[in-house]
PDB file of C-alpha atoms in Angstrom:
ATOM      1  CA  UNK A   1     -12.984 -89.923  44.092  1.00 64.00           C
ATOM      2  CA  UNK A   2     -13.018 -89.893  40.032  1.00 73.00           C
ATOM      3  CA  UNK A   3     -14.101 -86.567  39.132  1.00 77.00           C
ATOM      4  CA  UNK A   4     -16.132 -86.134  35.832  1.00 70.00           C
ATOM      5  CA  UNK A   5     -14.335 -84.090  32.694  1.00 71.00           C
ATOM      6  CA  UNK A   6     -13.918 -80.713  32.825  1.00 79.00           C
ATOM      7  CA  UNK A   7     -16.151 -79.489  29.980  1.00 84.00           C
ATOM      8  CA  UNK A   8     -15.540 -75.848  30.456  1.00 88.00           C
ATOM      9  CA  UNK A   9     -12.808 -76.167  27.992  1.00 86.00           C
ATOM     10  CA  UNK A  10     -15.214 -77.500  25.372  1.00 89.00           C
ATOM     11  CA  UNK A  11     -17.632 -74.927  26.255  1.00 92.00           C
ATOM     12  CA  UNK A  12     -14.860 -72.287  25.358  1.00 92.00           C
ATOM     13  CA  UNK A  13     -13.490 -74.084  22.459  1.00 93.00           C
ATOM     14  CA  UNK A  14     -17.351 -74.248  21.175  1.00 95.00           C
ATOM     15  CA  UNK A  15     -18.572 -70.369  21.900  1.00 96.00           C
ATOM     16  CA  UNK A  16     -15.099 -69.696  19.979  1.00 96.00           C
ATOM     17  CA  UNK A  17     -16.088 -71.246  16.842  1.00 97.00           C
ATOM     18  CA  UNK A  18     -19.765 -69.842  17.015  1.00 97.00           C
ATOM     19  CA  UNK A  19     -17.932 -66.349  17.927  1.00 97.00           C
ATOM     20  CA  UNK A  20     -15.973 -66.733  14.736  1.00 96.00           C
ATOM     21  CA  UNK A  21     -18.415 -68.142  11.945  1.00 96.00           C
ATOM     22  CA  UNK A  22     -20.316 -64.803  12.928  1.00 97.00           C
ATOM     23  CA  UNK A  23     -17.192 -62.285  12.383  1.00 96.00           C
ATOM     24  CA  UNK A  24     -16.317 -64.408   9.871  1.00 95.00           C
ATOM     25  CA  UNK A  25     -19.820 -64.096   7.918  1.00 95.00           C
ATOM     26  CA  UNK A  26     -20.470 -60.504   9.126  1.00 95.00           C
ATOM     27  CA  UNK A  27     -16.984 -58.848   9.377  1.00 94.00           C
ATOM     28  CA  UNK A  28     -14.334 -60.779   7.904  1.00 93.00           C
ATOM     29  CA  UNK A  29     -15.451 -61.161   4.772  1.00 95.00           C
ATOM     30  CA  UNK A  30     -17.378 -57.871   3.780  1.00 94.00           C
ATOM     31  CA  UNK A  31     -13.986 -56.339   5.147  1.00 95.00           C
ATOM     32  CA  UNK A  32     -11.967 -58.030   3.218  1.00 95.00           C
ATOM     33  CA  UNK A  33     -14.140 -57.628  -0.052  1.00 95.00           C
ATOM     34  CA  UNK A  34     -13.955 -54.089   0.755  1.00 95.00           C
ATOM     35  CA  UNK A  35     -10.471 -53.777   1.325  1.00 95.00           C
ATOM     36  CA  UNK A  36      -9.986 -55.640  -2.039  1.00 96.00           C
ATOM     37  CA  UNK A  37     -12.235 -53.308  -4.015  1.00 96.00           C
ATOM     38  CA  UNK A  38     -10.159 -50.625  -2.390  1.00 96.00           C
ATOM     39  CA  UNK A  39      -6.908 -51.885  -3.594  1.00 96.00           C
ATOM     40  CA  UNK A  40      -8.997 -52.445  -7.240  1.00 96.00           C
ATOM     41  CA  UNK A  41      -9.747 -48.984  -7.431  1.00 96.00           C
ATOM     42  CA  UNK A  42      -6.456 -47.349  -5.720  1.00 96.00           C
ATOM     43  CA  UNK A  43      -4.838 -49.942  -8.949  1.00 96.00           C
ATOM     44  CA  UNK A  44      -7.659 -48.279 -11.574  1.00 97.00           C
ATOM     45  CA  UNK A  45      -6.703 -44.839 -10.070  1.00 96.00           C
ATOM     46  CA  UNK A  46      -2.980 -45.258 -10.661  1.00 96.00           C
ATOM     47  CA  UNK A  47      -2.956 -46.496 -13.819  1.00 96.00           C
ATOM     48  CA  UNK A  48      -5.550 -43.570 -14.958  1.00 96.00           C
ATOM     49  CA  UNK A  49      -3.351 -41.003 -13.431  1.00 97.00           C
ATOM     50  CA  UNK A  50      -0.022 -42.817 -15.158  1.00 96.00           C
ATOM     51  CA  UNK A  51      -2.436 -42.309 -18.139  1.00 96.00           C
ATOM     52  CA  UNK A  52      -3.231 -38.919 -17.799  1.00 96.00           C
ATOM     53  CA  UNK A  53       0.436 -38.067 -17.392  1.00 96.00           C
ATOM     54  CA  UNK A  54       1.350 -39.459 -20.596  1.00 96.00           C
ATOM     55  CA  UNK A  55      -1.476 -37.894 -22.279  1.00 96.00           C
ATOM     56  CA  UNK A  56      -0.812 -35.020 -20.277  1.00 96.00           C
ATOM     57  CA  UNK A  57       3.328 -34.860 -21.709  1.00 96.00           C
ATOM     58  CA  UNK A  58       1.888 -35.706 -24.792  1.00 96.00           C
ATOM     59  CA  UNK A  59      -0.138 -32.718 -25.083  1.00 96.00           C
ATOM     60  CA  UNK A  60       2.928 -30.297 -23.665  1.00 97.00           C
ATOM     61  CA  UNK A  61       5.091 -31.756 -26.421  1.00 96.00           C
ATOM     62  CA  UNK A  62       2.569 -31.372 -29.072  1.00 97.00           C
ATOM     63  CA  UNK A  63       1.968 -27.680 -27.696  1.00 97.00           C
ATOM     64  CA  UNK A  64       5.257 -26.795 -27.636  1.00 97.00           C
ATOM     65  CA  UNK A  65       5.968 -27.742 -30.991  1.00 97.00           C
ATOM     66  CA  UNK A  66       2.978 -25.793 -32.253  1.00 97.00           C
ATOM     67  CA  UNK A  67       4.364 -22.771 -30.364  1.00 97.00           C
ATOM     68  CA  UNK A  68       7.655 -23.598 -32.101  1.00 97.00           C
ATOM     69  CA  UNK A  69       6.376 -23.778 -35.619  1.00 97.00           C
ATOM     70  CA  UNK A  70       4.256 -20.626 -34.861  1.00 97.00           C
ATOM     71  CA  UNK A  71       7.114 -18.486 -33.659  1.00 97.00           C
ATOM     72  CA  UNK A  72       8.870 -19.578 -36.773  1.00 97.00           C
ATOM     73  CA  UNK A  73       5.772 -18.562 -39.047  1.00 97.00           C
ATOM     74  CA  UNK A  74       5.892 -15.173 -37.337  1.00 97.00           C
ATOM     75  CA  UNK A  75       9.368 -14.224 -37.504  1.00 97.00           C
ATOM     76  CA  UNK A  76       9.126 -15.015 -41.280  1.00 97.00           C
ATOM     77  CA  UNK A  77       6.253 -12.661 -41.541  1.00 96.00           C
ATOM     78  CA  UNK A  78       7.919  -9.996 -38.952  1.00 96.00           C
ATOM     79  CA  UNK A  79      10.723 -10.408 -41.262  1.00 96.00           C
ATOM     80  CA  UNK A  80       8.216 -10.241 -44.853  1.00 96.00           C
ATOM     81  CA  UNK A  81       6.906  -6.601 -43.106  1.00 96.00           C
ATOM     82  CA  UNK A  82      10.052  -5.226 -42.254  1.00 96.00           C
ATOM     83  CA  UNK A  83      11.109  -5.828 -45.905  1.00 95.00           C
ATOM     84  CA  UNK A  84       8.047  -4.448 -47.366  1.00 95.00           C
ATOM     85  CA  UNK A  85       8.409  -1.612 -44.680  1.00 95.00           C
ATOM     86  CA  UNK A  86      11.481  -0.523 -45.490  1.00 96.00           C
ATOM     87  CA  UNK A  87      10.970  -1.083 -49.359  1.00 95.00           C
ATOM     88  CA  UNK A  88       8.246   1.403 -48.444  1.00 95.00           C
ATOM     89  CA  UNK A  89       9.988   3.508 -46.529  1.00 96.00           C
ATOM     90  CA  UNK A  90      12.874   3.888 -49.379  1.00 95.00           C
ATOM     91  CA  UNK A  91       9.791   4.984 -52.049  1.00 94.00           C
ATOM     92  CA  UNK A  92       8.409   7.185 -49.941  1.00 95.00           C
ATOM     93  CA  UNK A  93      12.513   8.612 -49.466  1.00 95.00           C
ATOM     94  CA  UNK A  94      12.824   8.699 -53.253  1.00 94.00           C
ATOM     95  CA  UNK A  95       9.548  10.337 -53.538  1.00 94.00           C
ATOM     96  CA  UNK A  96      10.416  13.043 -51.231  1.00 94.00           C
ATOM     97  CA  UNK A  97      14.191  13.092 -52.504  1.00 95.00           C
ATOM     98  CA  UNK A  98      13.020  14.024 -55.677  1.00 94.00           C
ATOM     99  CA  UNK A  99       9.896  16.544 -54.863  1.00 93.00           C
ATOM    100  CA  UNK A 100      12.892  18.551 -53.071  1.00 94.00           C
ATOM    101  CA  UNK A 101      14.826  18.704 -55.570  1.00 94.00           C
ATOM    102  CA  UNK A 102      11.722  19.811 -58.042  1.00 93.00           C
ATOM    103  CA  UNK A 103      11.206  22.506 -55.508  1.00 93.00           C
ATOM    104  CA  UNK A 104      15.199  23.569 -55.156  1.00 95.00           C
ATOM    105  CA  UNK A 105      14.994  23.385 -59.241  1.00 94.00           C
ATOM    106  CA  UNK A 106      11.735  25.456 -59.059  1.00 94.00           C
ATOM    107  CA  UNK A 107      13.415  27.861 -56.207  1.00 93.00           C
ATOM    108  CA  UNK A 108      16.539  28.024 -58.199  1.00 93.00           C
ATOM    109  CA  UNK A 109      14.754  29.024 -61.710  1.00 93.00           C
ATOM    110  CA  UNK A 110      12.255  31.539 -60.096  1.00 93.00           C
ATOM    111  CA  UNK A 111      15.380  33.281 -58.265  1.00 94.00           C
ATOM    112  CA  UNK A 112      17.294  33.279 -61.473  1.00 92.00           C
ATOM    113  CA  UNK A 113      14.250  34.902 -63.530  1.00 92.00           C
ATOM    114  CA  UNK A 114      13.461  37.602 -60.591  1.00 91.00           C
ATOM    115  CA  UNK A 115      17.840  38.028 -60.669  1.00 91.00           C
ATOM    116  CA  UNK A 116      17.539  38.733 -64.764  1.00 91.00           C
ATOM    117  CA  UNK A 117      14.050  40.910 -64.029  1.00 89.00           C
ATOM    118  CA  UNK A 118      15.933  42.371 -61.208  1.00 88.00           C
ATOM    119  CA  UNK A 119      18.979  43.213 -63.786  1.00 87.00           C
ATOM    120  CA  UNK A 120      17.270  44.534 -66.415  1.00 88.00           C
ATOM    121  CA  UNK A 121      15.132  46.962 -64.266  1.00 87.00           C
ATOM    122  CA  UNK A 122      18.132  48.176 -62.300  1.00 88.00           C
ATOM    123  CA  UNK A 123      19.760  50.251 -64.833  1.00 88.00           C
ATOM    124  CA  UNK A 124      16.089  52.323 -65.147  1.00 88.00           C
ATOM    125  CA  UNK A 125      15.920  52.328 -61.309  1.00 87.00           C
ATOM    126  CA  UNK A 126      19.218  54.031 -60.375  1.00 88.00           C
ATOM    127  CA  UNK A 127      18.958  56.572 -63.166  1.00 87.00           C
ATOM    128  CA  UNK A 128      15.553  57.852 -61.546  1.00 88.00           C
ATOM    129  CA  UNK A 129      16.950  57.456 -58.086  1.00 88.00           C
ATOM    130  CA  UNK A 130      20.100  59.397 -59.383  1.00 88.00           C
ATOM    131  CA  UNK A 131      17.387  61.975 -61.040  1.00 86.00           C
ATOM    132  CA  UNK A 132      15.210  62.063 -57.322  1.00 89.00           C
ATOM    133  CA  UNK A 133      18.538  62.328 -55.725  1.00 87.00           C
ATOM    134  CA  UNK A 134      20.444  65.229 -57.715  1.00 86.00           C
ATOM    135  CA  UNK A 135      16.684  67.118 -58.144  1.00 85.00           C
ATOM    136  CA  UNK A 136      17.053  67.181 -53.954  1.00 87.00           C
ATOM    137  CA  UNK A 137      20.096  68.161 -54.023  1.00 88.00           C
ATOM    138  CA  UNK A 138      19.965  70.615 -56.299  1.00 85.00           C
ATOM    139  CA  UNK A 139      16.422  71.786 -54.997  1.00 82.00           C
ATOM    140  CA  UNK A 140      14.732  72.102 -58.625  1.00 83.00           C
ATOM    141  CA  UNK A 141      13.331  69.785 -60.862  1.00 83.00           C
ATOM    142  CA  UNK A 142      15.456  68.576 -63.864  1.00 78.00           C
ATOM    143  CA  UNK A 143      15.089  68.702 -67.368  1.00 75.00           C
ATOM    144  CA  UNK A 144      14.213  64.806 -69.011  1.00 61.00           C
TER     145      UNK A 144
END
């Protein structure tokens, strides 16, 4: 007994291709487009964020030397206002030096001119003490 060909096997082989022009069509290929476009954009994104870091270190160096050249402009002022300060301060020093010793030379000339006042009226002043003194002692006035 010949037996006819086993066509199952076709039947499989067949269904198989079918089965695969349809993933192929509706998953294969949109999966791999968007896998692709994935690996675009994850290739865009890295080379914007390499970008942004050297932009990024660009604008730290730039900032630090700013803050660099700024200290320096403000220790040469600091400096400038100390100067001027204590150029100020040694005026004001002078100023006072010499309004102290205006007022010690003031002191000094009114103590010598109340000393010579003092002087001259102290010869007049003990004789009347002497006169109020011996006129109590003695109890009566005495003759001038």
């Amino acid at each position: 007994m010949i037996k006819a060909p086993d066509v199952t096997v076709l039947y499989v082989v067949v269904c198989f291709l079918i089965a695969y022009a349809i993933l192929k069509r509706f998953l294969f290929l949109p999966l791999s487009e968007i896998l692709e476009e994935r690996a675009s954009e994850e290739k865009t994104a890295a080379r914007v964020h390499a970008e942004s870091l050297e932009g990024l270190s660009n604008a730290i160096a730039h900032a630090e030397l700013e803050l660099a050249r700024a200290r320096r402009e403000a220790l040469k002022e600091r400096e400038q206002l100390r100067a001027e300060g204590r150029s100020h301060l040694e005026a004001k020093l002078a100023e006072a030096h010499a309004a102290a010793g205006a007022a010690i030379e003031r002191a000094s000339r009114e103590v010598a001119a109340e000393a010579r006042r003092s002087s001259a009226e102290l010869p007049e002043r003990v004789r009347q003490l002497s006169r109020t003194l011996a006129e109590k002692i003695l109890g009566r006035k005495l003759a001038a």
